[in-house]
Short mmCIF file of C-alpha atoms in Angstrom, two decimals:
data_model
loop_
_atom_site.label_atom_id
_atom_site.label_comp_id
_atom_site.label_asym_id
_atom_site.label_seq_id
_atom_site.Cartn_x
_atom_site.Cartn_y
_atom_site.Cartn_z
CA UNK A 40 17.64 -20.17 23.15
CA UNK A 41 15.63 -23.32 23.75
CA UNK A 42 16.39 -25.73 26.58
CA UNK A 43 17.22 -28.68 24.29
CA UNK A 44 20.12 -26.72 22.79
CA UNK A 45 21.40 -25.20 26.04
CA UNK A 46 21.78 -28.45 28.04
CA UNK A 47 24.35 -30.21 25.77
CA UNK A 48 26.38 -26.99 25.53
CA UNK A 49 26.45 -26.62 29.32
CA UNK A 50 27.47 -30.28 29.78
CA UNK A 51 30.18 -29.84 27.12
CA UNK A 52 31.59 -26.74 28.87
CA UNK A 53 31.54 -28.47 32.27
CA UNK A 54 33.39 -31.48 30.85
CA UNK A 55 36.02 -29.24 29.26
CA UNK A 56 36.49 -27.35 32.54
CA UNK A 57 36.80 -30.60 34.51
CA UNK A 58 39.36 -31.93 32.05
CA UNK A 59 41.28 -28.66 32.22
CA UNK A 60 41.30 -28.65 36.05
CA UNK A 61 42.57 -32.25 36.09
CA UNK A 62 45.27 -31.57 33.49
CA UNK A 63 46.65 -28.40 35.12
CA UNK A 64 48.72 -30.14 37.87
CA UNK A 65 50.25 -32.45 35.25
CA UNK A 66 51.06 -29.47 33.03
CA UNK A 67 52.67 -27.62 35.96
CA UNK A 68 54.77 -30.67 36.83
CA UNK A 69 55.86 -31.03 33.21
CA UNK A 70 56.63 -27.30 32.96
CA UNK A 71 58.74 -27.39 36.12
CA UNK A 72 60.64 -30.43 34.85
CA UNK A 73 61.15 -28.75 31.47
CA UNK A 74 62.41 -25.60 33.13
CA UNK A 75 64.97 -27.65 35.05
CA UNK A 76 65.99 -29.39 31.81
CA UNK A 77 66.29 -26.02 30.07
CA UNK A 78 68.57 -24.76 32.85
CA UNK A 79 70.77 -27.85 32.45
CA UNK A 80 70.80 -27.41 28.66
CA UNK A 81 71.75 -23.73 29.00
CA UNK A 82 74.54 -24.64 31.43
CA UNK A 83 75.89 -27.27 29.02
CA UNK A 84 75.67 -24.78 26.15
CA UNK A 85 77.74 -22.27 28.14
CA UNK A 86 80.35 -24.93 28.89
CA UNK A 87 80.50 -25.80 25.20
CA UNK A 88 80.94 -22.13 24.24
CA UNK A 89 83.79 -21.69 26.72
CA UNK A 90 85.60 -24.64 25.19
CA UNK A 91 85.71 -23.06 21.74
#
């Protein structure tokens, strides 16, 4: 592999990794919030089932 081809690929991979590292905390926060919402939704669903 020649150097001219390797450099852009390396930069591309580094940028993707940096973006991924920065987006992980946001994704975790969102996932936690969604899990809480899912618990609430499941609770409401159970209440609704009991009513029938």
